[in-house]
mmCIF file of C-alpha atoms in Angstrom:
data_model
loop_
_atom_site.group_PDB
_atom_site.id
_atom_site.type_symbol
_atom_site.label_atom_id
_atom_site.label_comp_id
_atom_site.label_asym_id
_atom_site.label_seq_id
_atom_site.Cartn_x
_atom_site.Cartn_y
_atom_site.Cartn_z
ATOM 1 C CA MET A 6 -50.222 -9.081 50.631
ATOM 2 C CA HIS A 7 -48.581 -8.007 46.856
ATOM 3 C CA GLY A 8 -45.113 -8.011 48.504
ATOM 4 C CA LYS A 9 -45.459 -11.614 49.756
ATOM 5 C CA THR A 10 -47.545 -12.480 46.514
ATOM 6 C CA GLY A 11 -45.032 -10.755 44.206
ATOM 7 C CA LEU A 12 -42.472 -12.100 46.661
ATOM 8 C CA MET A 13 -44.039 -16.090 46.438
ATOM 9 C CA ILE A 14 -43.994 -15.516 42.279
ATOM 10 C CA ALA A 15 -40.633 -14.746 41.910
ATOM 11 C CA LEU A 16 -39.615 -17.697 43.964
ATOM 12 C CA LEU A 17 -42.043 -19.475 42.042
ATOM 13 C CA GLY A 18 -40.595 -18.542 38.424
ATOM 14 C CA LEU A 19 -36.828 -18.754 39.661
ATOM 15 C CA SER A 20 -37.294 -22.455 41.241
ATOM 16 C CA LEU A 21 -39.415 -23.658 37.826
ATOM 17 C CA GLY A 22 -36.717 -21.616 35.702
ATOM 18 C CA TRP A 23 -38.804 -18.523 34.314
ATOM 19 C CA ILE A 24 -36.961 -16.023 36.031
ATOM 20 C CA ARG A 25 -33.115 -16.121 35.981
ATOM 21 C CA PRO A 26 -31.192 -14.269 38.367
ATOM 22 C CA ALA A 27 -28.402 -11.961 37.147
ATOM 23 C CA PRO A 28 -24.909 -13.361 35.308
ATOM 24 C CA ALA A 29 -21.856 -12.314 38.021
ATOM 25 C CA GLN A 30 -19.342 -10.015 35.632
ATOM 26 C CA GLY A 31 -17.651 -11.019 33.471
ATOM 27 C CA GLN A 32 -19.806 -14.716 33.318
ATOM 28 C CA PRO A 33 -21.791 -16.993 30.639
ATOM 29 C CA VAL A 34 -25.144 -15.978 29.642
ATOM 30 C CA ALA A 35 -27.514 -17.502 27.657
ATOM 31 C CA GLY A 36 -28.140 -17.065 24.267
ATOM 32 C CA GLY A 37 -30.838 -15.612 23.675
ATOM 33 C CA ARG A 38 -33.826 -16.115 21.206
ATOM 34 C CA GLY A 39 -33.705 -18.644 18.775
ATOM 35 C CA GLY A 40 -31.635 -20.892 20.856
ATOM 36 C CA GLY A 41 -29.056 -23.355 19.782
ATOM 37 C CA ARG A 42 -26.484 -20.359 20.345
ATOM 38 C CA GLY A 43 -25.077 -22.385 24.204
ATOM 39 C CA GLN A 44 -24.282 -19.489 26.342
ATOM 40 C CA GLN A 45 -22.960 -15.968 25.379
ATOM 41 C CA ASP A 46 -19.851 -14.880 26.728
ATOM 42 C CA ASN A 47 -20.614 -11.102 28.867
ATOM 43 C CA LEU A 48 -15.899 -10.467 29.477
ATOM 44 C CA VAL A 49 -15.770 -7.110 27.699
ATOM 45 C CA SER A 50 -12.599 -7.119 25.276
ATOM 46 C CA PRO A 51 -11.172 -5.367 24.142
ATOM 47 C CA GLU A 52 -12.109 -2.539 26.560
ATOM 48 C CA ILE A 53 -10.506 1.014 25.938
ATOM 49 C CA HIS A 54 -9.396 3.404 28.076
ATOM 50 C CA PRO A 55 -9.704 7.532 27.129
ATOM 51 C CA ASP A 56 -5.652 6.797 27.775
ATOM 52 C CA ARG A 57 -5.831 5.419 24.892
ATOM 53 C CA THR A 58 -4.691 1.315 27.233
ATOM 54 C CA VAL A 59 -6.157 -1.369 26.356
ATOM 55 C CA THR A 60 -6.977 -4.105 28.241
ATOM 56 C CA PHE A 61 -6.874 -7.502 26.575
ATOM 57 C CA ARG A 62 -8.992 -10.424 28.602
ATOM 58 C CA VAL A 63 -10.144 -14.388 27.663
ATOM 59 C CA ARG A 64 -12.204 -16.482 29.853
ATOM 60 C CA ALA A 65 -9.638 -20.342 29.717
ATOM 61 C CA PRO A 66 -10.294 -21.552 33.563
ATOM 62 C CA GLN A 67 -8.276 -24.808 33.400
ATOM 63 C CA ALA A 68 -5.585 -23.480 30.974
ATOM 64 C CA ALA A 69 -2.183 -22.913 32.725
ATOM 65 C CA ASP A 70 0.009 -20.682 30.340
ATOM 66 C CA VAL A 71 -1.649 -17.752 28.268
ATOM 67 C CA ASN A 72 0.209 -15.403 25.776
ATOM 68 C CA LEU A 73 -0.943 -12.282 24.124
ATOM 69 C CA THR A 74 0.535 -11.553 20.873
ATOM 70 C CA GLY A 75 -0.292 -7.958 19.675
ATOM 71 C CA ASP A 76 1.526 -5.706 16.518
ATOM 72 C CA TRP A 77 2.675 -2.976 19.045
ATOM 73 C CA MET A 78 5.040 -5.251 20.575
ATOM 74 C CA ALA A 79 6.921 -5.596 17.420
ATOM 75 C CA THR A 80 10.768 -5.852 16.777
ATOM 76 C CA PRO A 81 13.423 -6.173 14.619
ATOM 77 C CA ASP A 82 13.327 -10.300 16.282
ATOM 78 C CA ALA A 83 9.424 -9.619 16.025
ATOM 79 C CA PRO A 84 8.780 -7.369 12.939
ATOM 80 C CA THR A 85 4.910 -8.466 12.952
ATOM 81 C CA GLY A 86 4.023 -8.424 17.063
ATOM 82 C CA GLY A 87 5.910 -9.150 20.384
ATOM 83 C CA THR A 88 4.224 -11.234 23.203
ATOM 84 C CA ILE A 89 4.030 -11.371 26.821
ATOM 85 C CA PRO A 90 2.205 -13.776 29.420
ATOM 86 C CA MET A 91 -0.953 -12.517 30.738
ATOM 87 C CA THR A 92 -2.016 -12.792 34.075
ATOM 88 C CA LYS A 93 -4.641 -15.264 35.414
ATOM 89 C CA ASP A 94 -7.811 -13.851 38.202
ATOM 90 C CA ALA A 95 -9.656 -16.156 40.159
ATOM 91 C CA ALA A 96 -12.119 -16.611 37.807
ATOM 92 C CA GLY A 97 -9.998 -18.045 35.389
ATOM 93 C CA ILE A 98 -9.854 -14.535 33.592
ATOM 94 C CA TRP A 99 -6.572 -13.491 31.659
ATOM 95 C CA SER A 100 -6.394 -10.416 31.288
ATOM 96 C CA PHE A 101 -3.696 -7.460 29.938
ATOM 97 C CA THR A 102 -3.516 -4.311 30.465
ATOM 98 C CA SER A 103 -1.729 -2.268 27.485
ATOM 99 C CA PRO A 104 0.672 0.660 27.179
ATOM 100 C CA PRO A 105 -1.523 3.811 25.820
ATOM 101 C CA LEU A 106 -0.781 2.573 21.907
ATOM 102 C CA GLU A 107 -0.651 4.905 18.603
ATOM 103 C CA ALA A 108 -4.806 5.909 17.616
ATOM 104 C CA SER A 109 -4.237 2.868 14.683
ATOM 105 C CA LEU A 110 -5.691 0.117 13.865
ATOM 106 C CA HIS A 111 -3.592 -3.002 16.002
ATOM 107 C CA LEU A 112 -3.929 -6.713 15.095
ATOM 108 C CA TYR A 113 -3.942 -9.100 18.365
ATOM 109 C CA PHE A 114 -4.559 -12.158 19.139
ATOM 110 C CA PHE A 115 -3.851 -15.112 22.119
ATOM 111 C CA THR A 116 -2.212 -18.868 22.882
ATOM 112 C CA VAL A 117 -3.837 -20.145 24.686
ATOM 113 C CA ASP A 118 -1.444 -23.383 26.030
ATOM 114 C CA GLY A 119 0.050 -23.127 22.904
ATOM 115 C CA LEU A 120 -2.592 -23.089 20.820
ATOM 116 C CA ALA A 121 -3.035 -19.276 18.834
ATOM 117 C CA ILE A 122 -6.430 -17.986 18.878
ATOM 118 C CA ALA A 123 -8.418 -15.125 17.872
ATOM 119 C CA ASP A 124 -10.279 -13.228 20.784
ATOM 120 C CA PRO A 125 -13.680 -15.438 21.140
ATOM 121 C CA VAL A 126 -15.066 -12.452 22.284
ATOM 122 C CA ASN A 127 -14.544 -9.492 19.884
ATOM 123 C CA PRO A 128 -16.312 -9.396 16.585
ATOM 124 C CA ARG A 129 -13.502 -7.738 14.391
ATOM 125 C CA ILE A 130 -11.495 -10.105 13.027
ATOM 126 C CA LYS A 131 -8.430 -10.058 10.659
ATOM 127 C CA LEU A 132 -9.216 -12.744 8.046
ATOM 128 C CA ARG A 133 -5.691 -14.677 6.721
ATOM 129 C CA VAL A 134 -5.220 -17.195 4.291
ATOM 130 C CA ARG A 135 -4.610 -19.862 6.636
ATOM 131 C CA THR A 136 -5.222 -17.829 9.440
ATOM 132 C CA SER A 137 -6.926 -15.834 11.705
ATOM 133 C CA ALA A 138 -6.276 -12.729 14.242
ATOM 134 C CA SER A 139 -8.212 -9.887 16.249
ATOM 135 C CA LEU A 140 -7.868 -6.189 15.763
ATOM 136 C CA VAL A 141 -8.947 -3.946 17.555
ATOM 137 C CA GLU A 142 -9.365 0.355 17.174
ATOM 138 C CA VAL A 143 -8.110 3.266 19.402
ATOM 139 C CA PRO A 144 -9.102 5.812 18.077
ATOM 140 C CA GLY A 145 -7.288 9.399 17.920
ATOM 141 C CA ASP A 146 -8.181 13.366 19.419
ATOM 142 C CA PRO A 147 -8.125 15.044 16.517
ATOM 143 C CA ALA A 148 -8.035 12.258 14.147
ATOM 144 C CA PRO A 149 -6.095 10.682 12.225
ATOM 145 C CA LEU A 150 -7.293 9.747 8.101
ATOM 146 C CA TRP A 151 -7.530 6.344 9.220
ATOM 147 C CA GLN A 152 -10.621 6.988 11.243
ATOM 148 C CA ILE A 153 -13.896 7.110 10.295
ATOM 149 C CA GLN A 154 -15.231 10.493 10.041
ATOM 150 C CA ASP A 155 -18.724 12.704 9.267
ATOM 151 C CA VAL A 156 -16.944 13.473 5.354
ATOM 152 C CA PRO A 157 -18.689 12.225 2.037
ATOM 153 C CA HIS A 158 -17.917 8.418 2.141
ATOM 154 C CA GLY A 159 -17.376 5.932 -1.296
ATOM 155 C CA SER A 160 -18.234 2.658 -1.553
ATOM 156 C CA VAL A 161 -16.159 -0.165 -1.687
ATOM 157 C CA ASP A 162 -17.755 -2.585 -4.739
ATOM 158 C CA TRP A 163 -16.759 -7.172 -4.492
ATOM 159 C CA ASN A 164 -15.640 -8.336 -7.385
ATOM 160 C CA TRP A 165 -15.764 -11.590 -8.791
ATOM 161 C CA GLN A 166 -13.582 -13.048 -11.947
ATOM 162 C CA HIS A 167 -12.800 -16.364 -13.296
ATOM 163 C CA SER A 168 -8.873 -16.113 -14.228
ATOM 164 C CA ALA A 169 -7.716 -18.811 -16.504
ATOM 165 C CA VAL A 170 -3.681 -17.591 -15.938
ATOM 166 C CA TYR A 171 -5.067 -19.345 -12.104
ATOM 167 C CA ASN A 172 -7.564 -21.821 -12.764
ATOM 168 C CA ASP A 173 -9.836 -20.176 -10.473
ATOM 169 C CA THR A 174 -11.997 -17.586 -9.471
ATOM 170 C CA HIS A 175 -10.466 -14.539 -8.378
ATOM 171 C CA GLU A 176 -12.084 -11.510 -5.767
ATOM 172 C CA PHE A 177 -10.193 -8.426 -5.716
ATOM 173 C CA PHE A 178 -12.452 -5.468 -4.102
ATOM 174 C CA VAL A 179 -13.092 -1.964 -5.794
ATOM 175 C CA TYR A 180 -12.974 1.710 -4.154
ATOM 176 C CA LEU A 181 -15.303 3.991 -5.729
ATOM 177 C CA PRO A 182 -14.879 7.847 -4.591
ATOM 178 C CA PRO A 183 -18.229 9.395 -3.312
ATOM 179 C CA GLY A 184 -20.271 11.058 -5.887
ATOM 180 C CA TYR A 185 -18.811 8.007 -8.585
ATOM 181 C CA GLU A 186 -22.886 7.143 -8.598
ATOM 182 C CA LYS A 187 -23.682 10.432 -10.008
ATOM 183 C CA GLY A 188 -22.073 11.037 -12.919
ATOM 184 C CA ASN A 189 -20.629 10.453 -15.733
ATOM 185 C CA ALA A 190 -16.813 12.312 -14.946
ATOM 186 C CA ARG A 191 -13.913 8.821 -15.637
ATOM 187 C CA TYR A 192 -11.177 8.389 -12.513
ATOM 188 C CA PRO A 193 -7.697 7.359 -12.509
ATOM 189 C CA VAL A 194 -6.906 3.678 -11.102
ATOM 190 C CA LEU A 195 -4.518 3.125 -8.765
ATOM 191 C CA TYR A 196 -3.945 -0.867 -7.885
ATOM 192 C CA LEU A 197 -3.631 -1.688 -3.980
ATOM 193 C CA VAL A 198 -1.877 -4.435 -3.296
ATOM 194 C CA HIS A 199 -1.279 -6.467 -0.543
ATOM 195 C CA GLY A 200 1.407 -9.113 1.524
ATOM 196 C CA SER A 201 2.044 -12.220 1.411
ATOM 197 C CA GLY A 202 -0.028 -15.248 3.729
ATOM 198 C CA ASP A 203 -3.172 -12.112 2.957
ATOM 199 C CA THR A 204 -6.858 -11.986 0.986
ATOM 200 C CA ALA A 205 -7.846 -9.215 -1.403
ATOM 201 C CA ALA A 206 -10.373 -7.655 2.009
ATOM 202 C CA GLY A 207 -6.922 -6.801 3.236
ATOM 203 C CA TRP A 208 -6.584 -3.304 2.395
ATOM 204 C CA THR A 209 -9.951 -2.708 3.316
ATOM 205 C CA MET A 210 -10.378 -4.894 6.475
ATOM 206 C CA ALA A 211 -7.500 -3.773 8.009
ATOM 207 C CA GLY A 212 -5.938 -1.419 5.911
ATOM 208 C CA GLY A 213 -8.593 1.747 5.836
ATOM 209 C CA ALA A 214 -8.406 1.989 2.337
ATOM 210 C CA ASN A 215 -11.750 3.048 1.654
ATOM 211 C CA VAL A 216 -11.510 5.330 4.999
ATOM 212 C CA ILE A 217 -8.231 6.878 4.354
ATOM 213 C CA LEU A 218 -9.308 7.656 0.843
ATOM 214 C CA ASP A 219 -13.039 9.213 1.937
ATOM 215 C CA ASN A 220 -11.665 11.590 4.050
ATOM 216 C CA LEU A 221 -7.642 12.628 1.699
ATOM 217 C CA ILE A 222 -10.711 13.410 -0.277
ATOM 218 C CA ALA A 223 -12.849 14.897 2.128
ATOM 219 C CA GLN A 224 -9.966 17.630 1.985
ATOM 220 C CA LYS A 225 -9.198 18.116 -0.823
ATOM 221 C CA LYS A 226 -5.924 17.014 -0.389
ATOM 222 C CA ALA A 227 -5.718 13.751 -2.879
ATOM 223 C CA THR A 228 -7.638 13.749 -6.267
ATOM 224 C CA PRO A 229 -10.430 11.710 -5.772
ATOM 225 C CA MET A 230 -9.999 8.086 -7.996
ATOM 226 C CA ILE A 231 -10.707 4.344 -7.616
ATOM 227 C CA VAL A 232 -9.167 2.498 -5.693
ATOM 228 C CA VAL A 233 -8.547 -1.531 -7.197
ATOM 229 C CA MET A 234 -7.333 -3.994 -4.646
ATOM 230 C CA PRO A 235 -6.297 -7.764 -6.104
ATOM 231 C CA TYR A 236 -5.789 -10.255 -4.978
ATOM 232 C CA ASN A 237 -2.585 -10.989 -4.637
ATOM 233 C CA GLY A 238 -2.018 -15.329 -5.381
ATOM 234 C CA GLY A 239 -3.611 -18.368 -6.270
ATOM 235 C CA THR A 240 -6.178 -20.637 -4.162
ATOM 236 C CA PRO A 241 -4.536 -23.656 -2.935
ATOM 237 C CA ALA A 242 -6.502 -25.974 -5.228
ATOM 238 C CA ALA A 243 -6.006 -23.552 -7.834
ATOM 239 C CA ARG A 244 -3.823 -25.640 -11.154
ATOM 240 C CA PRO A 245 -1.676 -24.392 -14.151
ATOM 241 C CA THR A 246 -3.282 -24.456 -17.603
ATOM 242 C CA PRO A 247 -1.875 -24.066 -20.997
ATOM 243 C CA ALA A 248 -3.187 -20.118 -21.083
ATOM 244 C CA ALA A 249 -1.241 -20.062 -18.290
ATOM 245 C CA GLY A 250 1.925 -21.768 -19.803
ATOM 246 C CA GLY A 251 2.798 -24.168 -17.045
ATOM 247 C CA ASN A 252 2.724 -21.263 -14.345
ATOM 248 C CA THR A 253 1.351 -20.930 -10.712
ATOM 249 C CA GLY A 254 2.489 -17.804 -9.125
ATOM 250 C CA ASN A 255 4.796 -16.670 -6.674
ATOM 251 C CA GLY A 256 2.310 -13.930 -5.655
ATOM 252 C CA GLY A 257 4.008 -11.330 -8.110
ATOM 253 C CA ARG A 258 7.452 -11.715 -6.424
ATOM 254 C CA GLY A 259 9.260 -12.991 -9.146
ATOM 255 C CA GLY A 260 10.826 -11.782 -12.639
ATOM 256 C CA ALA A 261 9.209 -12.446 -15.794
ATOM 257 C CA GLY A 262 6.074 -13.768 -16.521
ATOM 258 C CA THR A 263 5.242 -14.810 -12.842
ATOM 259 C CA ALA A 264 1.174 -15.271 -12.686
ATOM 260 C CA PHE A 265 0.385 -12.566 -10.832
ATOM 261 C CA GLU A 266 1.793 -10.398 -13.865
ATOM 262 C CA ASP A 267 0.010 -11.578 -16.422
ATOM 263 C CA TYR A 268 -3.677 -12.200 -14.282
ATOM 264 C CA MET A 269 -3.032 -7.833 -13.595
ATOM 265 C CA LEU A 270 -2.390 -6.889 -17.287
ATOM 266 C CA LYS A 271 -3.976 -9.646 -19.097
ATOM 267 C CA GLU A 272 -7.461 -9.978 -17.087
ATOM 268 C CA LEU A 273 -7.949 -7.955 -13.502
ATOM 269 C CA MET A 274 -6.613 -4.461 -16.046
ATOM 270 C CA PRO A 275 -8.780 -4.680 -18.939
ATOM 271 C CA PHE A 276 -12.351 -6.253 -16.649
ATOM 272 C CA VAL A 277 -11.844 -3.017 -14.783
ATOM 273 C CA ASP A 278 -11.387 -0.643 -17.236
ATOM 274 C CA ALA A 279 -14.596 -2.350 -19.034
ATOM 275 C CA LYS A 280 -17.037 -2.828 -15.882
ATOM 276 C CA TYR A 281 -16.020 0.866 -13.996
ATOM 277 C CA ARG A 282 -15.808 4.613 -15.554
ATOM 278 C CA THR A 283 -11.868 4.967 -15.567
ATOM 279 C CA ALA A 284 -9.363 7.483 -17.385
ATOM 280 C CA PRO A 285 -7.316 6.278 -19.874
ATOM 281 C CA GLY A 286 -3.056 6.132 -20.331
ATOM 282 C CA ARG A 287 0.077 5.201 -18.053
ATOM 283 C CA LYS A 288 -0.725 8.905 -15.876
ATOM 284 C CA ASN A 289 -3.728 7.499 -15.048
ATOM 285 C CA ARG A 290 -2.524 4.721 -13.632
ATOM 286 C CA ALA A 291 -0.843 4.329 -10.494
ATOM 287 C CA MET A 292 0.860 0.610 -8.531
ATOM 288 C CA ALA A 293 1.684 0.727 -4.779
ATOM 289 C CA GLY A 294 1.175 -2.409 -2.332
ATOM 290 C CA LEU A 295 2.664 -3.967 0.624
ATOM 291 C CA SER A 296 5.401 -6.227 1.477
ATOM 292 C CA ALA A 297 4.759 -8.990 -0.877
ATOM 293 C CA GLY A 298 2.521 -6.384 -3.212
ATOM 294 C CA GLY A 299 4.883 -3.967 -2.891
ATOM 295 C CA ALA A 300 7.102 -6.622 -4.615
ATOM 296 C CA ALA A 301 4.793 -6.679 -7.368
ATOM 297 C CA THR A 302 5.301 -3.639 -7.755
ATOM 298 C CA TYR A 303 8.789 -3.336 -8.152
ATOM 299 C CA ASN A 304 8.373 -6.619 -10.193
ATOM 300 C CA VAL A 305 5.259 -5.737 -12.296
ATOM 301 C CA GLY A 306 5.311 -1.757 -12.402
ATOM 302 C CA LEU A 307 8.520 -0.833 -12.801
ATOM 303 C CA LYS A 308 8.904 -3.523 -16.181
ATOM 304 C CA HIS A 309 5.422 -1.737 -17.637
ATOM 305 C CA LEU A 310 6.504 1.939 -17.561
ATOM 306 C CA GLU A 311 3.825 2.151 -20.352
ATOM 307 C CA ILE A 312 1.073 1.412 -18.666
ATOM 308 C CA PHE A 313 2.070 2.488 -14.593
ATOM 309 C CA SER A 314 3.612 6.182 -14.134
ATOM 310 C CA GLN A 315 3.009 6.369 -10.154
ATOM 311 C CA LEU A 316 4.771 3.244 -7.847
ATOM 312 C CA GLY A 317 4.718 2.814 -3.558
ATOM 313 C CA MET A 318 6.256 0.160 -2.012
ATOM 314 C CA PHE A 319 5.303 -0.283 1.975
ATOM 315 C CA SER A 320 7.768 -2.741 3.583
ATOM 316 C CA SER A 321 9.515 -4.063 0.973
ATOM 317 C CA ALA A 322 12.945 -3.255 -1.263
ATOM 318 C CA GLY A 323 12.401 -4.711 -4.545
ATOM 319 C CA SER A 324 14.688 -7.923 -4.991
ATOM 320 C CA GLY A 325 16.879 -6.908 -2.012
ATOM 321 C CA GLY A 326 17.653 -3.389 -2.110
ATOM 322 C CA GLY A 327 20.593 -2.788 -4.315
ATOM 323 C CA ASP A 328 20.032 -4.383 -6.978
ATOM 324 C CA PHE A 329 17.850 -2.329 -9.056
ATOM 325 C CA ALA A 330 20.523 -0.892 -11.829
ATOM 326 C CA THR A 331 20.847 -5.603 -12.192
ATOM 327 C CA ARG A 332 17.338 -5.390 -12.373
ATOM 328 C CA TYR A 333 16.550 -2.450 -14.801
ATOM 329 C CA PRO A 334 19.610 -1.969 -16.490
ATOM 330 C CA GLN A 335 18.073 0.311 -18.980
ATOM 331 C CA LEU A 336 16.237 2.594 -16.265
ATOM 332 C CA ALA A 337 19.844 2.696 -14.436
ATOM 333 C CA ALA A 338 21.116 4.173 -17.403
ATOM 334 C CA ASP A 339 19.187 6.860 -18.572
ATOM 335 C CA PRO A 340 17.798 8.110 -15.402
ATOM 336 C CA LYS A 341 16.425 11.165 -17.191
ATOM 337 C CA GLY A 342 14.533 9.803 -18.943
ATOM 338 C CA THR A 343 13.451 7.146 -16.185
ATOM 339 C CA ASN A 344 13.119 10.334 -14.745
ATOM 340 C CA ALA A 345 10.357 11.920 -17.173
ATOM 341 C CA ARG A 346 8.367 8.353 -16.809
ATOM 342 C CA LEU A 347 8.464 7.634 -13.217
ATOM 343 C CA GLU A 348 6.792 10.474 -11.897
ATOM 344 C CA VAL A 349 6.000 9.767 -7.944
ATOM 345 C CA PHE A 350 8.066 6.618 -7.208
ATOM 346 C CA TRP A 351 7.553 6.164 -3.170
ATOM 347 C CA ILE A 352 9.543 4.208 -0.348
ATOM 348 C CA GLY A 353 8.149 4.082 3.168
ATOM 349 C CA VAL A 354 8.723 0.907 5.725
ATOM 350 C CA GLY A 355 9.001 0.844 9.362
ATOM 351 C CA GLN A 356 11.910 1.642 11.465
ATOM 352 C CA GLN A 357 11.382 -1.885 13.603
ATOM 353 C CA ASP A 358 11.023 -3.747 10.351
ATOM 354 C CA PRO A 359 14.145 -5.755 8.796
ATOM 355 C CA VAL A 360 13.438 -4.970 5.448
ATOM 356 C CA ASP A 361 14.269 -1.199 6.678
ATOM 357 C CA LYS A 362 17.862 -1.925 6.065
ATOM 358 C CA SER A 363 16.902 -3.094 2.140
ATOM 359 C CA ALA A 364 15.118 -0.143 2.058
ATOM 360 C CA ARG A 365 17.986 2.732 3.333
ATOM 361 C CA ASP A 366 20.004 0.882 0.451
ATOM 362 C CA LEU A 367 17.516 0.592 -2.597
ATOM 363 C CA ASP A 368 17.138 4.454 -1.222
ATOM 364 C CA ALA A 369 20.913 4.813 -1.400
ATOM 365 C CA SER A 370 21.727 2.774 -4.962
ATOM 366 C CA LEU A 371 18.579 5.171 -6.245
ATOM 367 C CA THR A 372 20.312 8.507 -4.885
ATOM 368 C CA LYS A 373 22.747 7.518 -6.665
ATOM 369 C CA LEU A 374 21.630 6.657 -10.012
ATOM 370 C CA GLN A 375 19.913 10.167 -9.622
ATOM 371 C CA ILE A 376 16.741 8.609 -10.005
ATOM 372 C CA LYS A 377 13.872 10.661 -8.439
ATOM 373 C CA HIS A 378 11.504 9.588 -5.450
ATOM 374 C CA THR A 379 11.297 9.118 -1.709
ATOM 375 C CA PHE A 380 12.018 7.601 0.932
ATOM 376 C CA LEU A 381 10.806 7.981 4.653
ATOM 377 C CA ASP A 382 10.632 5.808 7.126
ATOM 378 C CA ARG A 383 9.204 6.173 11.074
ATOM 379 C CA GLU A 384 8.529 3.791 14.447
ATOM 380 C CA GLY A 385 6.485 0.385 13.965
ATOM 381 C CA GLY A 386 7.490 -2.668 12.053
ATOM 382 C CA HIS A 387 5.423 -4.953 10.256
ATOM 383 C CA VAL A 388 2.678 -4.133 10.713
ATOM 384 C CA TRP A 389 -0.550 -2.493 9.698
ATOM 385 C CA PRO A 390 -0.118 0.711 11.300
ATOM 386 C CA VAL A 391 3.366 1.838 9.635
ATOM 387 C CA TRP A 392 0.723 0.718 5.870
ATOM 388 C CA ARG A 393 -2.035 3.126 7.136
ATOM 389 C CA TRP A 394 0.159 5.392 7.418
ATOM 390 C CA CYS A 395 2.202 4.767 4.256
ATOM 391 C CA LEU A 396 -0.950 5.015 1.808
ATOM 392 C CA SER A 397 -2.218 8.673 4.004
ATOM 393 C CA GLN A 398 1.505 10.147 2.847
ATOM 394 C CA PHE A 399 1.211 8.162 -0.844
ATOM 395 C CA ALA A 400 -2.171 8.559 -2.519
ATOM 396 C CA PRO A 401 -1.847 12.895 -1.657
ATOM 397 C CA LEU A 402 0.721 12.296 -4.405
ATOM 398 C CA LEU A 403 -0.388 10.568 -7.396
ATOM 399 C CA PHE A 404 -2.835 11.969 -10.419
ATOM 400 C CA LYS A 405 -1.515 15.301 -9.713
ATOM 401 C CA LYS A 406 -1.986 17.759 -13.073
ATOM 402 C CA SER A 407 1.382 19.192 -14.091
#
């Protein structure tokens, strides 16, 4: 009797919509409480396997052509990532399984019938100035420096500052090392700059700068430091002002008097020094950046060795590699004096990055001029796994007591 009654109630519930049958694997499911969200997709993408291969999926039953672009497929002709076709199954799900990937963060996106989109079911998004992509973090064992570990963690402040130079409101992020809020010690500062087309959040969202510093400090491989991550550019709506000298800026890549140089030296650094417990003096100031941020380091940092004593260039070669003596004739003419002032000069790049040749030219030029520096390259393109590695190599060299 109870069995028949239960069956009748279940059938009645199905007919009235009280009970919904469980969806087939990979089918969209209706939204929960609150309504208005439409159907949610229980498709899994990306799916990370124990062997570090990753399966990517996208539901596009009406599409005729779907491709996957991923940074692990970078080549000199496609330095930010190669593209490969995906395979469609009977349910309209397109998929591709990668080879084993480096234990790091990887950027990818889909192109569906010519339209580039982020992964619709992956909440981890890489924001950029004009487009967005998706991110997948492949874990390693042992855990690499950019993987979150059970160590004391610092914090990241999100700051906003009006800029007269850019005539807009600039955001920037500040990493504070573990223990900062509990004491009164002052800390050296690394100014870490993103690349062209990125946002101020790039070095935390994708670069894992805070995680890398947490782990290095916990392992006593890096000096506790503050890391300032500014926005390298102006908003499209920003206009030059008289205070900026009519300067619209070019991401710090130009010569003297770029907007980024003015913003950094006249606005950002005084703001940071007033708000945070920064240690004074050039020996407590470093600057580094990736791509256009590396060019900014070349054009601003080397120009102002009265402010900075330690510099890093990731996937960057200044103005072309071999022009150091032309760009900085006084530094080139006095290598002994330059070496005394430039305590760290570090250059790193990926071997599949077109910048690799120019970086090698810069390395050769500096070697010929007898200017002390470090040059390293590794497998990879113009991609975040390379830049994470660069920071993990560069940061331990900073702010060492002589």
